[in-house]
Coordinates of C-alpha atoms in Angstrom, one line a residue:
Chain A
M1 CA -120.2 -49.5 -76.7
I2 CA -116.8 -51.2 -77.0
E3 CA -114.0 -50.4 -74.7
T4 CA -111.1 -49.9 -77.1
S5 CA -108.5 -48.9 -74.6
R6 CA -108.3 -47.4 -71.2
Y7 CA -108.5 -44.0 -72.9
I8 CA -111.4 -44.0 -75.2
T9 CA -114.7 -45.6 -75.7
V10 CA -116.4 -45.7 -79.1
G11 CA -119.8 -46.9 -80.3
A12 CA -121.0 -47.4 -83.8
P13 CA -120.5 -44.4 -86.2
K14 CA -123.5 -42.4 -87.3
H15 CA -122.2 -42.2 -90.8
G16 CA -121.8 -45.0 -93.3
L17 CA -118.4 -45.3 -94.7
N18 CA -118.3 -47.6 -97.7
V19 CA -114.7 -48.9 -97.9
A20 CA -114.9 -50.4 -101.3
R21 CA -116.2 -47.1 -102.7
I22 CA -113.6 -45.0 -100.9
A23 CA -110.7 -47.3 -102.0
S24 CA -111.8 -47.0 -105.6
L25 CA -111.7 -43.1 -105.3
A26 CA -108.3 -43.5 -103.6
R27 CA -107.0 -45.8 -106.2
I28 CA -106.0 -48.6 -103.8
A29 CA -106.8 -52.3 -104.7
L30 CA -107.9 -54.1 -101.7
S31 CA -108.3 -57.9 -101.1
A32 CA -111.6 -59.0 -99.6
D33 CA -109.8 -59.7 -96.2
E34 CA -108.3 -56.3 -96.3
E35 CA -111.6 -54.7 -97.0
R36 CA -113.3 -56.4 -94.1
A37 CA -110.5 -55.5 -91.7
L38 CA -110.4 -51.9 -92.8
Q39 CA -114.3 -51.6 -92.7
S40 CA -114.3 -52.4 -89.0
Q41 CA -111.2 -50.2 -88.2
L42 CA -112.4 -47.3 -90.1
D43 CA -115.9 -47.5 -88.6
R44 CA -114.2 -47.2 -85.2
V45 CA -112.1 -44.3 -86.2
L46 CA -115.0 -42.6 -87.7
A47 CA -117.1 -43.0 -84.5
H48 CA -114.2 -41.4 -82.7
V49 CA -113.9 -38.3 -85.1
E50 CA -117.6 -37.8 -85.1
L51 CA -117.0 -36.0 -81.8
L52 CA -116.4 -33.1 -84.1
L53 CA -120.0 -32.9 -84.9
E54 CA -120.8 -31.8 -81.3
A55 CA -118.5 -28.7 -81.6
D56 CA -120.3 -25.4 -81.9
A57 CA -118.3 -23.8 -84.6
I58 CA -120.8 -22.0 -86.8
A59 CA -119.5 -18.6 -85.9
V60 CA -115.9 -19.5 -86.7
E61 CA -114.3 -19.2 -90.1
P62 CA -112.4 -22.3 -91.1
S63 CA -108.6 -22.2 -91.0
H64 CA -106.9 -23.6 -94.0
T65 CA -103.3 -22.9 -93.4
G66 CA -100.6 -23.7 -90.9
L67 CA -100.1 -20.1 -90.0
E68 CA -102.7 -17.4 -90.2
A69 CA -100.5 -14.4 -89.6
A70 CA -98.1 -15.0 -92.5
P71 CA -99.5 -15.0 -95.9
L72 CA -97.8 -17.2 -98.6
A73 CA -94.7 -15.5 -100.0
R74 CA -94.7 -14.5 -103.6
D75 CA -93.2 -17.1 -106.0
Q76 CA -89.6 -16.4 -106.8
R77 CA -87.7 -17.7 -109.9
A78 CA -85.0 -20.2 -108.7
D79 CA -82.9 -22.9 -110.2
S80 CA -84.4 -26.4 -110.1
L81 CA -83.5 -29.8 -111.4
S82 CA -82.5 -30.5 -114.9
P83 CA -84.8 -32.6 -117.0
R84 CA -82.3 -35.4 -116.9
E85 CA -82.2 -35.3 -113.0
A86 CA -85.9 -35.1 -112.7
L87 CA -86.4 -38.2 -114.9
A88 CA -83.7 -40.3 -113.4
Q89 CA -86.2 -42.1 -111.1
A90 CA -89.0 -42.5 -113.6
A91 CA -90.3 -46.0 -114.3
L92 CA -90.2 -45.1 -118.0
A93 CA -89.0 -42.1 -119.8
A94 CA -88.9 -41.2 -123.5
E95 CA -87.9 -37.9 -125.4
G96 CA -87.2 -36.1 -122.2
Q97 CA -90.6 -36.8 -120.6
F98 CA -92.3 -39.3 -118.3
A99 CA -93.7 -42.0 -120.3
V100 CA -96.9 -43.8 -119.3
A101 CA -99.3 -46.2 -120.8
R102 CA -102.3 -44.7 -122.5
F103 CA -104.7 -43.2 -119.8
V104 CA -107.7 -42.6 -121.9
E105 CA -108.9 -45.9 -123.2
G106 CA -111.0 -46.7 -126.3
Chain B
M1 CA -61.0 -42.6 -73.0
R2 CA -64.4 -40.9 -73.0
S3 CA -66.0 -41.5 -76.4
W4 CA -66.5 -38.2 -78.5
L5 CA -70.2 -39.3 -78.7
H6 CA -70.6 -38.5 -75.0
Y7 CA -69.8 -34.8 -75.7
S8 CA -72.8 -32.4 -76.5
A9 CA -72.9 -30.9 -79.9
T10 CA -71.6 -27.5 -78.6
E11 CA -68.6 -29.2 -77.1
I12 CA -67.8 -31.2 -80.1
A13 CA -68.0 -28.3 -82.5
E14 CA -65.7 -26.4 -80.1
R15 CA -63.1 -29.3 -80.0
V16 CA -63.1 -29.8 -83.7
L17 CA -62.7 -26.1 -84.4
S18 CA -59.8 -25.8 -82.0
G19 CA -58.1 -29.1 -83.5
D20 CA -58.4 -31.1 -80.3
C21 CA -59.9 -33.8 -82.4
S22 CA -60.7 -34.3 -86.1
A23 CA -64.0 -34.6 -87.6
V24 CA -63.0 -37.9 -89.1
E25 CA -62.2 -39.3 -85.7
V26 CA -65.6 -38.3 -84.5
A27 CA -67.4 -39.6 -87.6
R28 CA -65.6 -42.9 -87.3
E29 CA -66.9 -43.3 -83.7
S30 CA -70.4 -42.6 -84.7
I31 CA -70.3 -44.9 -87.7
A32 CA -69.0 -47.8 -85.5
A33 CA -71.6 -47.1 -82.8
L34 CA -74.4 -47.0 -85.4
V35 CA -73.2 -50.3 -87.1
E36 CA -72.9 -52.1 -83.8
H37 CA -76.0 -50.7 -82.0
G38 CA -78.2 -48.9 -84.5
G39 CA -79.2 -51.6 -87.0
E40 CA -82.1 -54.0 -87.3
R41 CA -80.6 -56.6 -85.0
A42 CA -80.0 -54.1 -82.2
L43 CA -81.9 -50.8 -81.6
G44 CA -83.4 -50.5 -85.1
A45 CA -82.6 -46.8 -85.0
V46 CA -81.3 -46.3 -88.5
L47 CA -82.2 -47.6 -92.0
R48 CA -78.8 -46.9 -93.4
V49 CA -75.4 -45.6 -92.4
D50 CA -73.6 -43.4 -95.0
A51 CA -70.1 -44.3 -93.9
E52 CA -68.5 -43.1 -97.2
G53 CA -70.4 -39.9 -97.5
A54 CA -69.8 -39.0 -93.8
L55 CA -66.1 -39.7 -94.0
A56 CA -65.7 -37.7 -97.2
A57 CA -67.5 -34.7 -95.7
A58 CA -65.5 -35.0 -92.4
R59 CA -62.2 -35.0 -94.4
T60 CA -63.2 -32.0 -96.3
L61 CA -64.1 -30.2 -93.1
D62 CA -60.9 -31.2 -91.4
D63 CA -58.9 -29.9 -94.5
R64 CA -60.7 -26.5 -94.5
L65 CA -60.2 -26.1 -90.8
V66 CA -56.4 -26.9 -91.2
L67 CA -56.2 -24.2 -93.9
A68 CA -58.2 -21.7 -91.8
R69 CA -56.1 -22.2 -88.8
R70 CA -52.9 -21.8 -90.9
A71 CA -54.3 -18.6 -92.3
S72 CA -55.1 -17.5 -88.7
V73 CA -58.8 -16.9 -89.4
D74 CA -60.5 -15.5 -86.4
R75 CA -62.0 -18.1 -84.1
A76 CA -65.2 -16.2 -83.7
E77 CA -65.6 -16.1 -87.4
L78 CA -64.9 -19.8 -87.8
R79 CA -67.3 -20.6 -85.0
A80 CA -70.1 -18.6 -86.7
R81 CA -69.3 -20.2 -90.1
Y82 CA -69.0 -23.8 -88.7
S83 CA -71.2 -23.8 -85.7
L84 CA -71.8 -27.5 -86.0
A85 CA -68.2 -28.6 -87.0
G86 CA -67.9 -32.3 -86.8
V87 CA -71.4 -32.7 -85.0
T88 CA -72.8 -36.1 -86.2
V89 CA -76.3 -36.1 -87.4
A90 CA -79.0 -38.8 -88.1
V91 CA -81.6 -37.4 -90.6
K92 CA -85.1 -38.8 -90.5
D93 CA -85.7 -40.7 -93.7
S94 CA -88.6 -38.3 -94.4
L95 CA -86.0 -35.7 -95.5
V96 CA -84.3 -36.1 -98.9
T97 CA -80.5 -36.4 -99.0
R98 CA -78.8 -36.0 -102.4
G99 CA -77.4 -39.3 -103.6
L100 CA -78.4 -41.1 -100.5
R101 CA -81.3 -43.4 -100.7
T102 CA -84.5 -41.9 -98.9
T103 CA -87.4 -44.3 -98.4
C104 CA -89.6 -42.4 -95.9
G105 CA -90.0 -45.7 -94.1
S106 CA -92.0 -47.1 -97.1
K107 CA -91.7 -49.8 -99.7
M108 CA -93.0 -47.2 -102.1
L109 CA -89.7 -45.4 -102.1
E110 CA -87.5 -48.5 -101.5
R111 CA -85.1 -47.5 -104.3
Y112 CA -85.6 -43.8 -104.4
V113 CA -82.3 -41.8 -104.6
P114 CA -83.1 -38.1 -104.4
P115 CA -81.3 -35.8 -106.8
Y116 CA -81.2 -33.0 -104.2
D117 CA -80.8 -32.2 -100.5
A118 CA -83.6 -30.9 -98.3
T119 CA -82.9 -27.2 -97.3
V120 CA -82.5 -28.3 -93.6
V121 CA -79.9 -30.9 -94.7
E122 CA -78.1 -28.4 -96.9
R123 CA -77.9 -25.9 -94.1
L124 CA -76.6 -28.5 -91.6
R125 CA -73.9 -29.5 -94.0
E126 CA -72.9 -25.7 -94.6
R127 CA -72.3 -25.5 -90.9
G128 CA -70.0 -28.4 -90.7
A129 CA -72.4 -31.0 -89.5
I130 CA -71.7 -34.6 -90.7
V131 CA -74.7 -36.6 -91.8
V132 CA -74.0 -40.2 -90.9
A133 CA -77.2 -42.0 -91.2
K134 CA -80.9 -41.9 -92.3
S135 CA -83.1 -42.8 -89.3
N136 CA -86.0 -45.2 -89.0
M137 CA -89.5 -43.9 -88.9
D138 CA -93.2 -44.9 -89.2
E139 CA -94.0 -45.1 -92.9
F140 CA -94.7 -41.6 -94.3
S141 CA -94.6 -40.4 -90.7
M142 CA -97.8 -42.0 -89.8
G143 CA -97.7 -43.5 -86.4
S144 CA -96.6 -43.0 -82.8
S145 CA -94.4 -46.0 -82.3
T146 CA -92.1 -46.5 -85.3
E147 CA -93.8 -49.9 -85.6
N148 CA -95.2 -48.9 -89.0
S149 CA -91.8 -48.8 -90.6
A150 CA -91.9 -51.0 -93.7
Y151 CA -88.4 -52.2 -92.8
F152 CA -88.1 -53.0 -89.0
V153 CA -89.1 -51.7 -85.7
A154 CA -87.1 -49.4 -83.5
R155 CA -86.5 -50.2 -79.9
N156 CA -86.6 -48.1 -76.9
P157 CA -83.0 -48.0 -75.4
W158 CA -84.4 -47.8 -71.8
D159 CA -86.3 -51.1 -72.3
R160 CA -85.9 -52.9 -75.5
A161 CA -89.1 -54.7 -75.3
R162 CA -90.8 -51.3 -75.6
V163 CA -91.5 -48.8 -78.3
P164 CA -89.6 -45.5 -78.6
G165 CA -92.5 -43.6 -79.8
G166 CA -92.8 -42.1 -83.3
S167 CA -92.9 -41.3 -86.0
S168 CA -89.3 -39.9 -85.6
G169 CA -88.6 -42.8 -83.4
G170 CA -85.2 -43.7 -85.0
S171 CA -83.9 -40.3 -84.6
A172 CA -84.8 -40.2 -81.0
V173 CA -83.3 -43.6 -80.3
A174 CA -80.0 -42.6 -82.2
V175 CA -79.7 -39.6 -79.8
A176 CA -80.8 -41.3 -76.6
A177 CA -78.3 -44.2 -77.1
K178 CA -75.6 -41.7 -78.1
L179 CA -75.0 -43.1 -81.5
V180 CA -75.0 -39.5 -83.0
H181 CA -74.9 -36.1 -81.3
V182 CA -78.1 -34.7 -82.8
A183 CA -80.9 -35.8 -85.1
L184 CA -83.4 -34.2 -87.4
G185 CA -87.0 -35.2 -87.2
S186 CA -90.3 -34.0 -88.6
D187 CA -93.4 -33.4 -86.6
T188 CA -96.9 -33.2 -87.8
G189 CA -98.9 -34.0 -84.7
G190 CA -96.1 -34.8 -82.3
S191 CA -93.7 -37.0 -84.2
I192 CA -90.7 -35.2 -82.8
R193 CA -91.9 -34.4 -79.3
Q194 CA -93.5 -37.7 -78.4
P195 CA -90.4 -40.0 -79.2
A196 CA -88.2 -37.5 -77.6
A197 CA -90.3 -37.8 -74.4
L198 CA -90.3 -41.6 -74.6
T199 CA -86.6 -41.9 -75.0
G200 CA -85.6 -39.1 -72.6
V201 CA -84.1 -36.5 -75.0
V202 CA -85.0 -32.9 -76.0
G203 CA -87.2 -32.5 -79.2
V204 CA -88.4 -29.3 -80.7
K205 CA -91.3 -28.6 -83.0
P206 CA -90.7 -25.1 -84.3
T207 CA -93.5 -22.7 -85.2
Y208 CA -95.2 -23.6 -88.5
G209 CA -93.3 -21.6 -91.2
R210 CA -90.1 -21.2 -89.2
V211 CA -88.1 -23.9 -90.7
S212 CA -88.2 -24.8 -94.5
R213 CA -90.1 -27.9 -95.6
Y214 CA -88.4 -28.0 -99.0
G215 CA -87.3 -31.6 -99.4
L216 CA -89.5 -33.0 -96.6
I217 CA -91.7 -35.6 -98.0
A218 CA -95.1 -34.3 -97.4
F219 CA -97.5 -35.8 -95.1
A220 CA -100.0 -33.0 -94.1
S221 CA -98.6 -29.9 -95.5
S222 CA -100.4 -27.3 -93.3
L223 CA -99.1 -29.1 -90.1
D224 CA -95.7 -30.6 -91.1
T225 CA -92.6 -29.0 -89.4
V226 CA -88.9 -29.9 -89.2
G227 CA -87.0 -29.7 -86.0
P228 CA -84.1 -31.0 -83.9
L229 CA -83.6 -33.8 -81.3
A230 CA -80.7 -33.6 -78.9
S231 CA -79.6 -34.7 -75.5
D232 CA -79.6 -31.2 -74.3
V233 CA -81.5 -27.9 -74.9
V234 CA -78.3 -25.9 -75.9
S235 CA -77.4 -28.4 -78.6
A236 CA -81.1 -28.4 -79.9
E237 CA -81.0 -24.7 -80.1
L238 CA -77.7 -24.8 -82.0
V239 CA -79.2 -27.0 -84.6
Y240 CA -82.5 -25.0 -84.7
A241 CA -80.5 -21.8 -85.3
A242 CA -78.8 -23.5 -88.3
I243 CA -81.9 -24.7 -90.0
A244 CA -84.4 -21.9 -89.2
G245 CA -85.2 -19.0 -91.4
R246 CA -86.7 -18.1 -94.7
D247 CA -86.2 -20.4 -97.7
P248 CA -87.4 -19.0 -101.1
R249 CA -88.0 -22.6 -102.1
D250 CA -90.8 -23.1 -99.5
S251 CA -93.6 -20.5 -100.0
T252 CA -94.9 -21.1 -96.4
S253 CA -91.5 -20.3 -94.9
V254 CA -91.7 -17.0 -93.1
D255 CA -89.3 -14.1 -93.6
R256 CA -88.6 -13.2 -90.0
F257 CA -85.5 -12.6 -88.0
V258 CA -84.4 -15.8 -86.1
D259 CA -83.4 -14.6 -82.7
R260 CA -81.0 -16.7 -80.6
A261 CA -81.6 -17.9 -77.1
D262 CA -79.5 -16.3 -74.3
F263 CA -79.0 -19.1 -71.8
S264 CA -77.4 -16.7 -69.3
R265 CA -80.8 -15.3 -68.6
A266 CA -82.6 -18.6 -68.5
R267 CA -82.9 -18.9 -64.8
E268 CA -84.1 -15.3 -64.6
R269 CA -86.7 -16.0 -67.3
L270 CA -88.2 -19.0 -65.4
R271 CA -88.2 -17.0 -62.2
G272 CA -90.7 -14.6 -63.4
A273 CA -92.5 -16.8 -65.8
R274 CA -96.3 -17.5 -65.8
V275 CA -96.7 -21.1 -66.6
G276 CA -100.2 -22.3 -67.8
V277 CA -101.5 -25.7 -67.0
I278 CA -104.4 -26.8 -69.2
R279 CA -107.2 -28.0 -66.9
D280 CA -109.0 -29.9 -69.6
L281 CA -106.0 -32.0 -70.3
L282 CA -105.4 -32.8 -66.6
A283 CA -108.8 -34.5 -66.6
S284 CA -107.6 -36.9 -69.2
T285 CA -106.6 -40.4 -68.2
M286 CA -102.9 -40.7 -67.9
D287 CA -100.3 -43.2 -66.5
A288 CA -99.7 -42.6 -62.8
G289 CA -95.9 -42.3 -63.4
V290 CA -96.6 -39.5 -66.1
R291 CA -98.8 -37.6 -63.8
A292 CA -96.4 -37.8 -60.8
S293 CA -93.4 -36.6 -62.9
F294 CA -95.5 -33.9 -64.4
E295 CA -96.6 -32.5 -60.9
Q296 CA -93.1 -32.9 -59.6
A297 CA -91.9 -30.8 -62.5
L298 CA -94.5 -28.1 -61.9
S299 CA -93.5 -27.9 -58.2
V300 CA -89.8 -27.6 -59.2
M301 CA -90.8 -24.7 -61.6
E302 CA -92.7 -23.1 -58.8
S303 CA -89.8 -23.4 -56.4
E304 CA -87.7 -21.7 -59.0
G305 CA -90.1 -18.7 -58.9
A306 CA -92.4 -19.5 -61.8
A307 CA -96.2 -18.9 -61.2
I308 CA -98.4 -21.9 -62.1
V309 CA -101.7 -20.8 -63.5
E310 CA -104.5 -23.2 -64.2
L311 CA -106.6 -22.3 -67.3
S312 CA -109.1 -23.8 -69.6
L313 CA -108.7 -24.4 -73.4
P314 CA -112.1 -25.9 -74.0
S315 CA -111.7 -26.7 -77.7
T316 CA -108.7 -28.9 -77.0
R317 CA -111.4 -31.5 -76.4
Y318 CA -111.9 -31.8 -80.1
A319 CA -108.2 -31.6 -81.0
A320 CA -107.6 -35.3 -81.6
A321 CA -110.8 -35.7 -83.7
A322 CA -109.9 -32.6 -85.8
Y323 CA -106.4 -33.7 -86.3
Y324 CA -107.5 -37.2 -87.4
V325 CA -109.7 -35.6 -90.1
L326 CA -107.2 -32.9 -91.3
A327 CA -104.0 -34.9 -91.4
P328 CA -105.5 -37.9 -93.3
A329 CA -107.3 -35.5 -95.7
E330 CA -104.1 -33.8 -96.6
C331 CA -102.2 -37.0 -96.7
S332 CA -104.9 -38.6 -99.1
S333 CA -104.0 -35.6 -101.4
N334 CA -100.2 -35.5 -100.9
L335 CA -99.8 -39.3 -101.4
A336 CA -101.9 -39.3 -104.7
R337 CA -98.5 -38.6 -106.3
F338 CA -97.3 -42.1 -105.7
D339 CA -98.8 -43.8 -108.7
G340 CA -95.7 -45.6 -110.0
V341 CA -95.2 -43.2 -112.9
R342 CA -92.8 -40.5 -111.9
Y343 CA -90.7 -42.3 -109.1
G344 CA -90.9 -44.9 -106.7
F345 CA -92.3 -48.4 -106.7
H346 CA -94.4 -49.6 -109.6
A347 CA -96.3 -52.8 -109.9
D348 CA -96.0 -54.7 -113.2
G349 CA -99.1 -55.7 -114.9
E350 CA -99.3 -56.8 -118.4
G351 CA -102.4 -55.6 -120.3
S352 CA -104.1 -53.9 -117.3
S353 CA -105.3 -50.3 -117.6
A354 CA -103.1 -47.5 -116.2
E355 CA -105.7 -46.9 -113.5
E356 CA -105.6 -50.6 -112.4
R357 CA -101.8 -50.5 -112.4
A358 CA -101.9 -47.5 -110.2
A359 CA -104.2 -49.2 -107.8
Q360 CA -102.0 -52.2 -107.7
T361 CA -98.9 -50.1 -107.2
R362 CA -100.6 -48.4 -104.2
A363 CA -101.9 -51.7 -102.8
K364 CA -98.4 -53.2 -102.8
G365 CA -96.4 -50.1 -102.0
F366 CA -98.3 -48.7 -99.0
G367 CA -98.6 -50.4 -95.6
P368 CA -101.7 -50.8 -93.6
E369 CA -101.6 -47.4 -91.5
V370 CA -100.9 -45.4 -94.6
K371 CA -103.9 -47.1 -96.3
R372 CA -106.1 -46.4 -93.4
R373 CA -105.2 -42.8 -93.4
I374 CA -105.6 -42.3 -97.1
L375 CA -109.0 -44.0 -97.0
L376 CA -110.1 -41.9 -94.0
G377 CA -108.9 -38.7 -95.7
T378 CA -110.6 -39.6 -99.0
F379 CA -113.8 -40.1 -97.1
A380 CA -113.6 -36.8 -95.2
L381 CA -113.0 -35.0 -98.5
S382 CA -115.6 -37.0 -100.6
E383 CA -118.9 -35.5 -101.7
G384 CA -121.5 -35.3 -99.0
Y385 CA -119.0 -35.4 -96.2
H386 CA -116.6 -32.6 -97.1
D387 CA -118.6 -29.9 -95.2
E388 CA -119.5 -32.1 -92.2
F389 CA -116.0 -33.4 -91.6
Y390 CA -113.2 -31.5 -93.3
E391 CA -114.6 -28.1 -93.1
K392 CA -115.9 -28.7 -89.6
A393 CA -112.4 -29.7 -88.6
Q394 CA -111.0 -26.6 -90.1
R395 CA -113.4 -24.5 -88.0
V396 CA -112.4 -26.4 -84.9
R397 CA -108.8 -25.7 -85.8
A398 CA -109.4 -22.0 -85.8
M399 CA -111.3 -22.4 -82.3
I400 CA -108.2 -24.3 -81.0
R401 CA -105.9 -21.6 -82.4
R402 CA -108.0 -18.9 -80.7
D403 CA -108.0 -20.8 -77.5
F404 CA -104.2 -20.8 -77.6
E405 CA -104.0 -17.1 -78.4
R406 CA -106.2 -16.3 -75.5
A407 CA -104.1 -18.5 -73.2
F408 CA -101.0 -16.7 -74.2
D409 CA -102.6 -13.3 -73.1
A410 CA -102.5 -14.8 -69.6
V411 CA -99.4 -16.9 -69.5
D412 CA -95.9 -17.0 -71.0
V413 CA -95.8 -20.7 -71.7
L414 CA -98.0 -23.6 -71.3
A415 CA -96.9 -27.0 -69.8
T416 CA -98.4 -30.4 -70.4
P417 CA -97.1 -33.9 -70.2
T418 CA -95.8 -34.6 -73.7
S419 CA -97.3 -38.1 -73.8
L420 CA -100.1 -39.3 -71.4
V421 CA -98.6 -42.7 -71.4
L422 CA -95.3 -44.3 -70.8
P423 CA -93.6 -46.3 -73.6
W424 CA -95.7 -49.4 -74.3
R425 CA -94.6 -52.8 -75.2
L426 CA -93.9 -53.6 -78.9
G427 CA -97.0 -55.1 -80.5
E428 CA -99.2 -54.0 -77.7
R429 CA -101.3 -51.6 -79.6
T430 CA -100.7 -52.6 -83.2
S431 CA -104.0 -54.3 -83.6
D432 CA -105.9 -51.2 -82.6
P433 CA -105.2 -48.1 -84.6
V434 CA -107.6 -46.1 -82.5
A435 CA -106.1 -46.8 -79.2
M436 CA -103.3 -44.3 -79.5
Y437 CA -105.1 -41.5 -81.2
E438 CA -106.5 -40.0 -78.1
A439 CA -103.2 -40.3 -76.1
D440 CA -101.8 -37.8 -78.8
V441 CA -103.9 -35.1 -77.6
C442 CA -101.3 -33.0 -75.8
T443 CA -99.1 -32.8 -79.0
V444 CA -101.8 -32.5 -81.6
A445 CA -103.4 -29.4 -80.2
P446 CA -100.3 -27.2 -80.4
S447 CA -99.7 -28.6 -83.9
L448 CA -103.2 -27.5 -84.9
A449 CA -102.5 -24.1 -83.5
G450 CA -99.2 -23.8 -85.4
V451 CA -97.4 -22.6 -82.3
A452 CA -93.8 -23.5 -81.0
A453 CA -93.4 -26.5 -78.7
M454 CA -90.7 -28.6 -77.2
S455 CA -90.4 -31.7 -75.0
V456 CA -87.7 -31.9 -72.3
P457 CA -87.0 -35.0 -70.1
I458 CA -88.1 -34.5 -66.5
G459 CA -87.2 -37.8 -65.0
Q460 CA -88.2 -41.5 -65.0
A461 CA -91.2 -43.4 -63.9
E462 CA -91.2 -47.2 -63.1
S463 CA -93.1 -49.4 -65.6
D464 CA -95.4 -52.2 -64.7
S465 CA -92.5 -54.5 -65.6
G466 CA -90.2 -52.8 -63.2
T467 CA -88.0 -51.0 -65.7
W468 CA -87.5 -47.2 -65.5
L469 CA -88.9 -45.3 -68.3
P470 CA -88.3 -41.6 -69.2
V471 CA -91.1 -38.9 -69.0
G472 CA -91.2 -35.7 -71.0
L473 CA -92.6 -32.2 -70.2
Q474 CA -94.1 -30.4 -73.2
L475 CA -93.6 -26.6 -73.1
V476 CA -95.7 -24.6 -75.6
A477 CA -94.9 -21.1 -76.5
P478 CA -96.5 -18.5 -78.9
S479 CA -95.7 -18.5 -82.5
F480 CA -92.0 -17.4 -83.2
A481 CA -91.2 -17.3 -79.4
E482 CA -88.7 -20.2 -79.9
A483 CA -85.8 -18.1 -78.1
S484 CA -87.8 -17.9 -74.8
L485 CA -89.0 -21.5 -75.3
F486 CA -85.4 -22.6 -75.4
E487 CA -84.4 -20.5 -72.4
L488 CA -87.3 -21.8 -70.3
G489 CA -86.5 -25.4 -71.4
F490 CA -82.9 -25.0 -70.5
A491 CA -83.9 -23.6 -67.0
V492 CA -86.3 -26.5 -66.4
Q493 CA -83.7 -29.0 -67.5
N494 CA -81.2 -27.6 -65.2
A495 CA -83.6 -27.3 -62.3
I496 CA -84.6 -30.9 -62.7
S497 CA -81.4 -32.4 -64.0
P498 CA -82.7 -35.9 -64.8
T499 CA -80.3 -38.7 -64.0
S500 CA -78.1 -39.4 -66.9
V501 CA -78.1 -43.0 -67.6
N502 CA -75.7 -44.9 -69.9
L503 CA -78.1 -46.8 -72.1
N504 CA -75.7 -48.5 -74.3
R505 CA -72.2 -49.2 -73.2

């Protein structure tokens, strides 16, 4: 067990978190140094959040929203940005649309 | 002469409406103070000052008020229409402002100029408030110290070697140092309340759904809220009343009457109040100065006639863990949009695939804390771990919410310290991202429950370096009970009346 601060103590996580794999899912390129640092940091965070596994919550329905009592309001038609305004910040725009390099290769 | 910045928002609005001073005069003072004390070389409170925009808005307001006075428009009518006349505002850089660069504290949005105003900004402008600056913050609102800003750190005006809290640290500093009258912040797990506590100002996290999130750059959509920071409860309520209420552009904003606080009955309300103290949190390790101030605040409330009731909210034990699964999970999804295509920073890369370019853009555009949270969230949502972490955290969130509902059957309001620790030294905790997570427990639990909460200053405690640092009391009320929350906060602030310190000049 490592004493990380006066407030919490964490050991090794029960789960394996593979930073390289997660980073590729999250589309973030990492240097080798970054990967090493993140691996040890995230292991410690994970060990900390594993406290959740102890909670007896089988009988409880998960809560997905910020406010249970108020259902989402029905969509209403409203004015929005013009195509010109929406495209003003694009890296590349053509023919009134966002332009990107080809996504599907080959 | 007393600076206009030393008046409360309520007083300034009254003076500007009556013509005692012009909005331009007030805005000029704020701009000068921000330039001198708010920038990178001083308190680091603001990322940019919009002198031109602020003066133009102030001039327009002054002109309108001259016309209104000439036409003998009824004062009550004017006061209702321009409830924030001439009140200077620092807007957290997580809220978009039309034509005014909005970076969310990130390199990713370094050059982003929004084509629209957030609803809350629009509503403040309609009421005569003058937006003078965009305030510093932790990148994408992720952090508790404002040290994660991609630009520069913000400093605590009580002790400049210490952090002001975060993520709305810049907003809190601008108010505490009297560079502006009020500020807007956003609060996902404590980002308004904790910096308010650490700098000695009032900060309010309204009920989820009470204030529109349209134009708030999303961090964790099921937890994000927008709220005011001010030096006193009455001014905070004034800003809250201007921004709250249904907005058709935010489908989670609730259509429900926004009732106003009645401060004349505040003392009466505290007299009969049942104030709940969460036993489970009291067992936490906290700084001695925080504990002493908190206990003193409780005894003041008791002497004002409130009944202090100890109760247990057992699920709050899991609050920080649930929060640090849910918030990163939602952030990993929300921040997927920053791929360099539609807006924001994009890494150049000849010949590489679109996917590689996105990965490079995100590698260079995001700072370390944002990367950590995106990775943690991606993990929690990934195949094989989704049920064990993400769904479990959602169940725990439901348990926490139920705990709060039960508590509010027994008490009117809950009281906790806002932060378990006093402001720490800059750099002291940056190397250990985990170290602060558990100290957020008092603020993340109400965020998960979705209820209304505020931090009010209750005095100062001496730090280990001999400086005096502010301590905040968090009051938590049931959903949509903001009016009584403000009344109780007002009564507490009056009963305790923390020493007013001139932090700046």
